[in-house]
CSV table of C-alpha atoms in Angstrom, one decimal:
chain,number,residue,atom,x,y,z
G,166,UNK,CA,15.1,37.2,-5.7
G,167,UNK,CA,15.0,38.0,-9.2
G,168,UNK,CA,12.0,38.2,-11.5
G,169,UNK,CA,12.7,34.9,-13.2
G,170,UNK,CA,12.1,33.0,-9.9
G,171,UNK,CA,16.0,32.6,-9.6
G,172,UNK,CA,17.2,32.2,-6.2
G,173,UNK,CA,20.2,34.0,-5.2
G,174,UNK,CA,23.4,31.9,-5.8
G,175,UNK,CA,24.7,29.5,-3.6
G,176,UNK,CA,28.4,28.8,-3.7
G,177,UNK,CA,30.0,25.4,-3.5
G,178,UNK,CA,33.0,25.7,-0.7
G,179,UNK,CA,36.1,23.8,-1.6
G,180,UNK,CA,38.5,24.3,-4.4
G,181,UNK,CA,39.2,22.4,-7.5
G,182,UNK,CA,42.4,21.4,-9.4
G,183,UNK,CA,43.6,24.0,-12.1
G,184,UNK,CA,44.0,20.7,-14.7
G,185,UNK,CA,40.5,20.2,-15.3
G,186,UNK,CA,40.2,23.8,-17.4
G,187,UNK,CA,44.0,23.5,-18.6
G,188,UNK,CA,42.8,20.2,-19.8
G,189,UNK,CA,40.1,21.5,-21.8
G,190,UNK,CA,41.6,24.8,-22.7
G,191,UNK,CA,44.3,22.6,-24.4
G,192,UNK,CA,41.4,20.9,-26.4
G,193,UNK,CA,40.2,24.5,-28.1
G,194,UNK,CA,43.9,24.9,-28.8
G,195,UNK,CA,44.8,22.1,-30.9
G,196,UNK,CA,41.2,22.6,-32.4
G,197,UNK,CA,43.1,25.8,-34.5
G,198,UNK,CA,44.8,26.0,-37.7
G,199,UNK,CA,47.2,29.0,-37.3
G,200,UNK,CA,46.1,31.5,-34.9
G,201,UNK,CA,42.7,33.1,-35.8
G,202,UNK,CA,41.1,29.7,-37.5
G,203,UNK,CA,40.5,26.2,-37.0
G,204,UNK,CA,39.8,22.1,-38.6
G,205,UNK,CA,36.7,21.1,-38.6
G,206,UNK,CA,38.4,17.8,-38.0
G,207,UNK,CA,40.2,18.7,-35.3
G,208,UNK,CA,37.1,20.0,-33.6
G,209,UNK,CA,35.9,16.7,-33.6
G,210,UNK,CA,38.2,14.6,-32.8
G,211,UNK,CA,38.9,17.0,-29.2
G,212,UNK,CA,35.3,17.2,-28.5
G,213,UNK,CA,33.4,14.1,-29.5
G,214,UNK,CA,33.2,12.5,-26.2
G,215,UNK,CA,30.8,15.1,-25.1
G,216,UNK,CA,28.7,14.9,-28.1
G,217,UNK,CA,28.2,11.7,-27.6
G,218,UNK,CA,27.2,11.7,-24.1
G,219,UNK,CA,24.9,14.2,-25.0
G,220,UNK,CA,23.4,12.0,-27.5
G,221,UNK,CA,23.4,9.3,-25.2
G,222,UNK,CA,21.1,11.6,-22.7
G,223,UNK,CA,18.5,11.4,-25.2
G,224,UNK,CA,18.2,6.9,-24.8
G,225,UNK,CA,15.6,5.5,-22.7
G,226,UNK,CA,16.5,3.9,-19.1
G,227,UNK,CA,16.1,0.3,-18.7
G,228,UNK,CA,14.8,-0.6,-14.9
G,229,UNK,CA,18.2,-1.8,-13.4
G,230,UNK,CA,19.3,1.9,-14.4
G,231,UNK,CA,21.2,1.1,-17.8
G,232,UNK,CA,21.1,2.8,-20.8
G,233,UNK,CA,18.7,1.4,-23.5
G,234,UNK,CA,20.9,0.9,-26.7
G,235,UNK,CA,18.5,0.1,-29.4
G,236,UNK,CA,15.9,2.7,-29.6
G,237,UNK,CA,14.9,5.2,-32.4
G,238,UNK,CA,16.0,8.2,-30.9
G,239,UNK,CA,18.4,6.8,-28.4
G,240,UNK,CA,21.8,5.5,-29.0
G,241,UNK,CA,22.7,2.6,-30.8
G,242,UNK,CA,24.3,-0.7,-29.9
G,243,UNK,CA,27.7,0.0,-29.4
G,244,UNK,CA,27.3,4.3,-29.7
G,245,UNK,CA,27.8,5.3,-26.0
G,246,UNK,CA,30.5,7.0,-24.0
G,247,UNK,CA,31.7,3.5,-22.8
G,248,UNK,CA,32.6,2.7,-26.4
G,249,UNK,CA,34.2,5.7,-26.9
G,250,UNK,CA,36.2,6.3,-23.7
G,251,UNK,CA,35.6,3.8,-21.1
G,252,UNK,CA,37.5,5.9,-18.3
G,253,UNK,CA,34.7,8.0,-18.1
G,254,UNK,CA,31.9,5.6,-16.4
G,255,UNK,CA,28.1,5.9,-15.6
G,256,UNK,CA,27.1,6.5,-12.4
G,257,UNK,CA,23.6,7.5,-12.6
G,258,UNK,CA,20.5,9.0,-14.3
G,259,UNK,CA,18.6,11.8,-12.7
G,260,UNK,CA,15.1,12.7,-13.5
G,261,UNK,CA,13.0,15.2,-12.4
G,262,UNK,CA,8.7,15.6,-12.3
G,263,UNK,CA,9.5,19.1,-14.3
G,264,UNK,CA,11.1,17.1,-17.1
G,265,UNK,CA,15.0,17.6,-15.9
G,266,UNK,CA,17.2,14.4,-17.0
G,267,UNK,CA,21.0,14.5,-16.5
G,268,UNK,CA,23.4,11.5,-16.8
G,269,UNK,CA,26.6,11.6,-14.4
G,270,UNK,CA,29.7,10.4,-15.3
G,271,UNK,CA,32.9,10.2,-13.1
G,272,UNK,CA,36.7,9.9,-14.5
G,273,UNK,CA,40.0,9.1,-12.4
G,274,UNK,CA,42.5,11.2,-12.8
G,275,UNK,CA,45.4,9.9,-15.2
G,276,UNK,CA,48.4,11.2,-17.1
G,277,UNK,CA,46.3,12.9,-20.2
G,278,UNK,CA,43.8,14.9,-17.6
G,279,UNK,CA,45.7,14.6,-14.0
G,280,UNK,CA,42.6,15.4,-12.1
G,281,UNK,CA,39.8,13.6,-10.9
G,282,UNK,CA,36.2,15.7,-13.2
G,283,UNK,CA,33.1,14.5,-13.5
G,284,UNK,CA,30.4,15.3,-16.8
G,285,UNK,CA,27.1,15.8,-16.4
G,286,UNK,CA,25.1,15.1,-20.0
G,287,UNK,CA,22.1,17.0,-19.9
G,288,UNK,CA,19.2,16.0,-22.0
G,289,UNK,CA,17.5,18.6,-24.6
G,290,UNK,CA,13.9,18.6,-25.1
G,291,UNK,CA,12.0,15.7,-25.4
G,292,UNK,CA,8.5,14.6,-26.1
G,293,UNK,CA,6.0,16.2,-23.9
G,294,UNK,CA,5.5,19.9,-22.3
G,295,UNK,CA,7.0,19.8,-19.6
G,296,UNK,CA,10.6,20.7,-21.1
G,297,UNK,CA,8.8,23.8,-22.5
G,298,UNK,CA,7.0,24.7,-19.6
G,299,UNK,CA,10.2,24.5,-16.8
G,300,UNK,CA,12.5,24.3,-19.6
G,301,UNK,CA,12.7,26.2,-22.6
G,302,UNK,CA,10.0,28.8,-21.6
G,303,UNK,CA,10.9,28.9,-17.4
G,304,UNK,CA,9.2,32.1,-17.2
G,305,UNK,CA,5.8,30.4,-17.2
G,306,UNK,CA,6.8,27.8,-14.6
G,307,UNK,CA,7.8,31.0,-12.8
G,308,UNK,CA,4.8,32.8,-13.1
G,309,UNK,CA,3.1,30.0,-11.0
G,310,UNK,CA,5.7,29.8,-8.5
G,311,UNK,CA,6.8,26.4,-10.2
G,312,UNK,CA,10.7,24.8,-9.7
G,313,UNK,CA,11.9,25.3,-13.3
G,314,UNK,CA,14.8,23.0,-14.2
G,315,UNK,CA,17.4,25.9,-13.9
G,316,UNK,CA,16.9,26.1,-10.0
G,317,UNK,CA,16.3,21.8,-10.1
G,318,UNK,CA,19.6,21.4,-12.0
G,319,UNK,CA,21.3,23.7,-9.4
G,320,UNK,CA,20.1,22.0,-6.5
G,321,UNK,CA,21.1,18.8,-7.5
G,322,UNK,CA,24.6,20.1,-9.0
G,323,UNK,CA,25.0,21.1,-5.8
G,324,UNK,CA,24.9,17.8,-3.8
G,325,UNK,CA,26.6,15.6,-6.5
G,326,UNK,CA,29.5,17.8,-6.5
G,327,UNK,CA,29.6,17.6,-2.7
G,328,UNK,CA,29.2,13.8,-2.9
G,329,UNK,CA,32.4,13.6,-4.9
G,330,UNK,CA,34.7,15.7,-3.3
G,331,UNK,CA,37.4,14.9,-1.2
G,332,UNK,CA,38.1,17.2,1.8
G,333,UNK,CA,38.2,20.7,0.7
G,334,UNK,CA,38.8,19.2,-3.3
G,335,UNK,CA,36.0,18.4,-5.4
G,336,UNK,CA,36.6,17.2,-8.7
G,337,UNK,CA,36.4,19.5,-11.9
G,338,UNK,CA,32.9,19.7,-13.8
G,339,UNK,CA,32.2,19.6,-17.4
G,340,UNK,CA,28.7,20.2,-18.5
G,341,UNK,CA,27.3,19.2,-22.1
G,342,UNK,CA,24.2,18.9,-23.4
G,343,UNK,CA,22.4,19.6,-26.9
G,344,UNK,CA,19.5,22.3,-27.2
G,345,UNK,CA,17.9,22.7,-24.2
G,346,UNK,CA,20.3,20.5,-22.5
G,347,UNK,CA,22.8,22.9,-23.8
G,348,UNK,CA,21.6,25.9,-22.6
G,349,UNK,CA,21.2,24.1,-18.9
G,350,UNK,CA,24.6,23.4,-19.2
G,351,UNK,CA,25.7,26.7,-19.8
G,352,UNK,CA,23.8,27.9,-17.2
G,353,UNK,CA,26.3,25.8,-14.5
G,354,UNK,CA,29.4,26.9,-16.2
G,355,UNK,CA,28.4,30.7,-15.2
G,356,UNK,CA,27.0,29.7,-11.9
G,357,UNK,CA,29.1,27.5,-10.3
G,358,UNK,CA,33.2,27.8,-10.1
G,359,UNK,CA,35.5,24.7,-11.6
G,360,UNK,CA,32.9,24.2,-14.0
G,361,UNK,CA,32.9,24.8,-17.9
G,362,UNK,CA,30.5,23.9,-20.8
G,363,UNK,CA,30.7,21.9,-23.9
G,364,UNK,CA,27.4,22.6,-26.0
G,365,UNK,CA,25.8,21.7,-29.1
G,366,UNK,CA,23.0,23.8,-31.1
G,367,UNK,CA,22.2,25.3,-27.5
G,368,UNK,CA,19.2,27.1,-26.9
G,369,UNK,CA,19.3,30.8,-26.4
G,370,UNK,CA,17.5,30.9,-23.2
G,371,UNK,CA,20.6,30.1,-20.7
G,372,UNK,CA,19.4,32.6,-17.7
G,373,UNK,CA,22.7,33.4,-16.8
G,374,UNK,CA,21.7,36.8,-16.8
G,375,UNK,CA,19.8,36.1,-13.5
G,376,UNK,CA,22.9,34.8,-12.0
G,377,UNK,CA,24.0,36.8,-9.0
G,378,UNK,CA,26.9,37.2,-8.8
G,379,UNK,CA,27.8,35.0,-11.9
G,380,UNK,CA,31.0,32.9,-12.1
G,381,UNK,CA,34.2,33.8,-14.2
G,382,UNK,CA,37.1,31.5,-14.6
G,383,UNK,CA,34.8,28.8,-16.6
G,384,UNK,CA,35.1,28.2,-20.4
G,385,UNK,CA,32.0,27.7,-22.5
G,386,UNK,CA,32.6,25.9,-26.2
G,387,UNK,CA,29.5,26.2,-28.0
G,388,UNK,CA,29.6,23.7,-31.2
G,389,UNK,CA,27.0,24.9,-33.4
G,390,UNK,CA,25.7,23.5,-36.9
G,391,UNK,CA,25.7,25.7,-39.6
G,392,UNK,CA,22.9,25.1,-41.2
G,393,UNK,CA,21.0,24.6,-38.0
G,394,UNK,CA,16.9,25.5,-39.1
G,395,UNK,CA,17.0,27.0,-34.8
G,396,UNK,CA,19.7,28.7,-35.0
G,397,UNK,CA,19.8,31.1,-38.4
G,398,UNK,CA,19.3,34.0,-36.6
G,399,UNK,CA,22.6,33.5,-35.1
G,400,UNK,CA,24.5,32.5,-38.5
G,401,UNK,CA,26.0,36.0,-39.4
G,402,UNK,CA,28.2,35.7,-36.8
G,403,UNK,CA,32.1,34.4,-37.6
G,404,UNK,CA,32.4,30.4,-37.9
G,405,UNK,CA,35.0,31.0,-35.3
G,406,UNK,CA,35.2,33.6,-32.4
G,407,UNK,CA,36.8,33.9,-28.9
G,408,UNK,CA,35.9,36.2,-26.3
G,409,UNK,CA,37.7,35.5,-23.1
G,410,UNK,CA,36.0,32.2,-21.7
G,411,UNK,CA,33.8,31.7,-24.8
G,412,UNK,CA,34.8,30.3,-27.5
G,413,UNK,CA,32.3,29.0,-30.6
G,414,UNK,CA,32.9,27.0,-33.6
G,415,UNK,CA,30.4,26.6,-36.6
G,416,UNK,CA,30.6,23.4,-38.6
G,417,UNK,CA,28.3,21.7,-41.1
G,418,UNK,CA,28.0,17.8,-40.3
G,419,UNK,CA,24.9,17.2,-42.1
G,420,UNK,CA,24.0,17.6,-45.7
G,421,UNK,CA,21.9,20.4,-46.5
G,422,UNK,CA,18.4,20.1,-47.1
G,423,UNK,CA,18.0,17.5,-44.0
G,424,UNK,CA,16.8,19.0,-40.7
G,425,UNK,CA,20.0,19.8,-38.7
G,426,UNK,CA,19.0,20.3,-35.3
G,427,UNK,CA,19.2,16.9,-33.8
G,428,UNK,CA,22.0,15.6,-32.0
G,429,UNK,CA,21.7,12.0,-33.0
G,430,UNK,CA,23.2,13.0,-37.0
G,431,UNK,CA,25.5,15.9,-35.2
G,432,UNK,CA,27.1,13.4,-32.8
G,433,UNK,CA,27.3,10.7,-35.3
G,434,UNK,CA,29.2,12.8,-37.7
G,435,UNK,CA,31.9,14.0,-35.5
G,436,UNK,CA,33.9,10.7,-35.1
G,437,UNK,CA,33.0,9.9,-38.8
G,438,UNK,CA,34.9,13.3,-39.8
G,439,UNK,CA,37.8,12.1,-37.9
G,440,UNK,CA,38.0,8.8,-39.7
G,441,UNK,CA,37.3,10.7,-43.0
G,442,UNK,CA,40.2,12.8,-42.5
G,443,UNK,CA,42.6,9.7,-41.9
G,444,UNK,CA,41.2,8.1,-44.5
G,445,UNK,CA,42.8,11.0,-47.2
G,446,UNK,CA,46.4,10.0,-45.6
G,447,UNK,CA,48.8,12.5,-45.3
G,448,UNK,CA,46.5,15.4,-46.1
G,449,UNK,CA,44.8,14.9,-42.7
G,450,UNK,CA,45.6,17.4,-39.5
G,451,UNK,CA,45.3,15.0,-37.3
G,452,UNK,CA,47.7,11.9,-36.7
G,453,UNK,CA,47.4,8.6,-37.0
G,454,UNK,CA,48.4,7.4,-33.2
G,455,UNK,CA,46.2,10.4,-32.0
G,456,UNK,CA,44.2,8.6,-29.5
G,457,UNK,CA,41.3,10.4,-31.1
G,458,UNK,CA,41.3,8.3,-34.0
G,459,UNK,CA,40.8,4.8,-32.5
G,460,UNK,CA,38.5,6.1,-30.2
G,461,UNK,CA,36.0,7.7,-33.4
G,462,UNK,CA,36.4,3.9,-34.7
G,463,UNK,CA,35.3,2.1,-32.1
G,464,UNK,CA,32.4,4.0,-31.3
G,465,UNK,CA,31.2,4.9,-35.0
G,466,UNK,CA,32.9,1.4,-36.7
G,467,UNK,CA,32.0,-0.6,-33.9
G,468,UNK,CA,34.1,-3.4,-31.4
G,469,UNK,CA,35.1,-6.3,-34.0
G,470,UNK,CA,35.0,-8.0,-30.3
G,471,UNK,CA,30.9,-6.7,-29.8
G,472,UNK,CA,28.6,-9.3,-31.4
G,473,UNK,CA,26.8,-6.2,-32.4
G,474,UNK,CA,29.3,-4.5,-34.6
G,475,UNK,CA,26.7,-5.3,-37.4
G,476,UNK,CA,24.1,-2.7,-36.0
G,477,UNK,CA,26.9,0.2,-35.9
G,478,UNK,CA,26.0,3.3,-37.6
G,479,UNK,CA,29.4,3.0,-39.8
G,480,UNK,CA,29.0,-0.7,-40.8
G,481,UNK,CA,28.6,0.1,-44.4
G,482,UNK,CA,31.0,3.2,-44.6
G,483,UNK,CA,34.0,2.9,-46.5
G,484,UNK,CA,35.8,4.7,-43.8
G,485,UNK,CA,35.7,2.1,-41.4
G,486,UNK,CA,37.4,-0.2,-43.9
């Protein structure tokens, strides 16, 4: 038992195909610009599916279990990972009494990632203490002998992965999830095996630290803004770096002098980079039939086919013209 009221590790049996972190390691590589750099634009266009879901962690839950779409903080009409990339589907919403909230998705395998994975979107802090309290300060939920969300989120890891195996297989695990939500994510990637993290603006408190004996074999992308008001202590470091299974990239997606550290404007920029970049023509890095591209317009332009396309956030850019 540690002092941060970890418990010691409990490892998932079974094994997990080898395409799930291929899949993603492939993402990080045609992220770069020679060997030792990278696009901005191609960043986004690889990893704005999980920026989005980990905006979409943030929207209320209707009672028949849906995601609201029309709320202030939450996602817009028509700006969810359904519009983006409707292989990935909803399964369920998890919440906690400690403040834990997690979205599950689940994806068939098919010929671009030839394994079956789940996602798990974790939601960053919210209104309320509780997030602080078994969240982003655990060590006070410890101090009362309190669940924090770290031990919650591993428990309940635990069973959906379970759930969705088949036989000795279980399908491969990507974790996102913005601030708090990020550091929970990376958290799993170093726990658990066949499980890697995509996170935005993460929090610094990850406890992986406590983790015995911690996982290796995972990759962790950590997306950070550069600008990000939370994160200047951390902005000396290189806009791009790669240490064995980490690997961060620093971008600046919204103008300075508005607060940065919000995952609504950060996920919202990422497709609109994309279609910024293929509105210049020739000069973009990425190509035109990259599937990338008409997935950043249909969530950011909107579905000429939704009624709602007029509420999209892009319905007055000129890039979606």
């Amino acid at each position: 038992m540690s002092d941060r009221g970890l418990s010691r590790l409990d490892v998932i049996p079974g094994t997990c195909d080898a395409a799930g972190i291929e899949w993603l390691d492939r993402k990080i590589l045609n992220s770069h610009v020679g060997r030792d750099d990278y696009s901005s634009n191609k960043v986004a266009n690889e990893f704005a599916l999980f920026a989005v879901a980990s905006e979409n962690a943030y929207a209320e839950v209707l009672d028949d279990g849906v995601l609201a779409e029309n709320i202030p903080r939450g996602s817009k009409r028509g700006f969810l990972v359904k519009d983006y990339d409707p292989r990935w589907q909803l399964l369920q919403r998890l919440h906690f009494e400690n403040g834990l909230s997690f979205d599950v998705y689940y994806k068939e395998e098919d010929a671009e990632l030839p394994a079956s994975a789940m996602m798990l979107a974790i939601r960053g802090t919210n209104e309320g203490a509780d997030d602080w309290i078994y969240g982003n300060i655990p060590w006070i939920a410890s101090l009362f002998s309190q669940e924090t969300q770290f031990e919650t989120l591993r428990k309940e890891f635990q069973k959906i992965v379970v759930s969705k195996g088949k036989g000795q297989k279980r399908p491969y695990v990507f974790a996102t999830g913005h601030s708090l939500g990020g550091a929970l994510a990376r958290h799993l990637a170093e726990a658990y095996p066949c499980t890697s993290a995509v996170v935005f603006d993460a929090s610094p408190i990850t406890l992986e630290t406590t983790l015995t004996p911690r996982m290796l074999g995972g990759l962790v992308i950590d997306i950070v803004e550069r600008d990000d008001e939370l994160r200047v202590a951390t902005n000396w470091l290189a806009d791009f770096s790669r240490d064995n299974d980490y690997v961060k990239f620093r971008l600046n997606p919204v103008s300075a002098g508005n607060f940065q550290h919000s995952e609504t404007g950060f996920a919202v920029a990422l497709p609109r980079y994309v279609l910024d970049c293929r509105a210049r023509g020739g000069s973009c890095e990425i190509k035109d039939s990259d599937p990338g591209v008409a997935r950043a317009r249909a969530v950011y332009c909107g579905n000429p086919k939704n009624s709602d396309i007029k509420k999209s956030y892009g319905v007055n850019d000129l890039v979606c013209r």
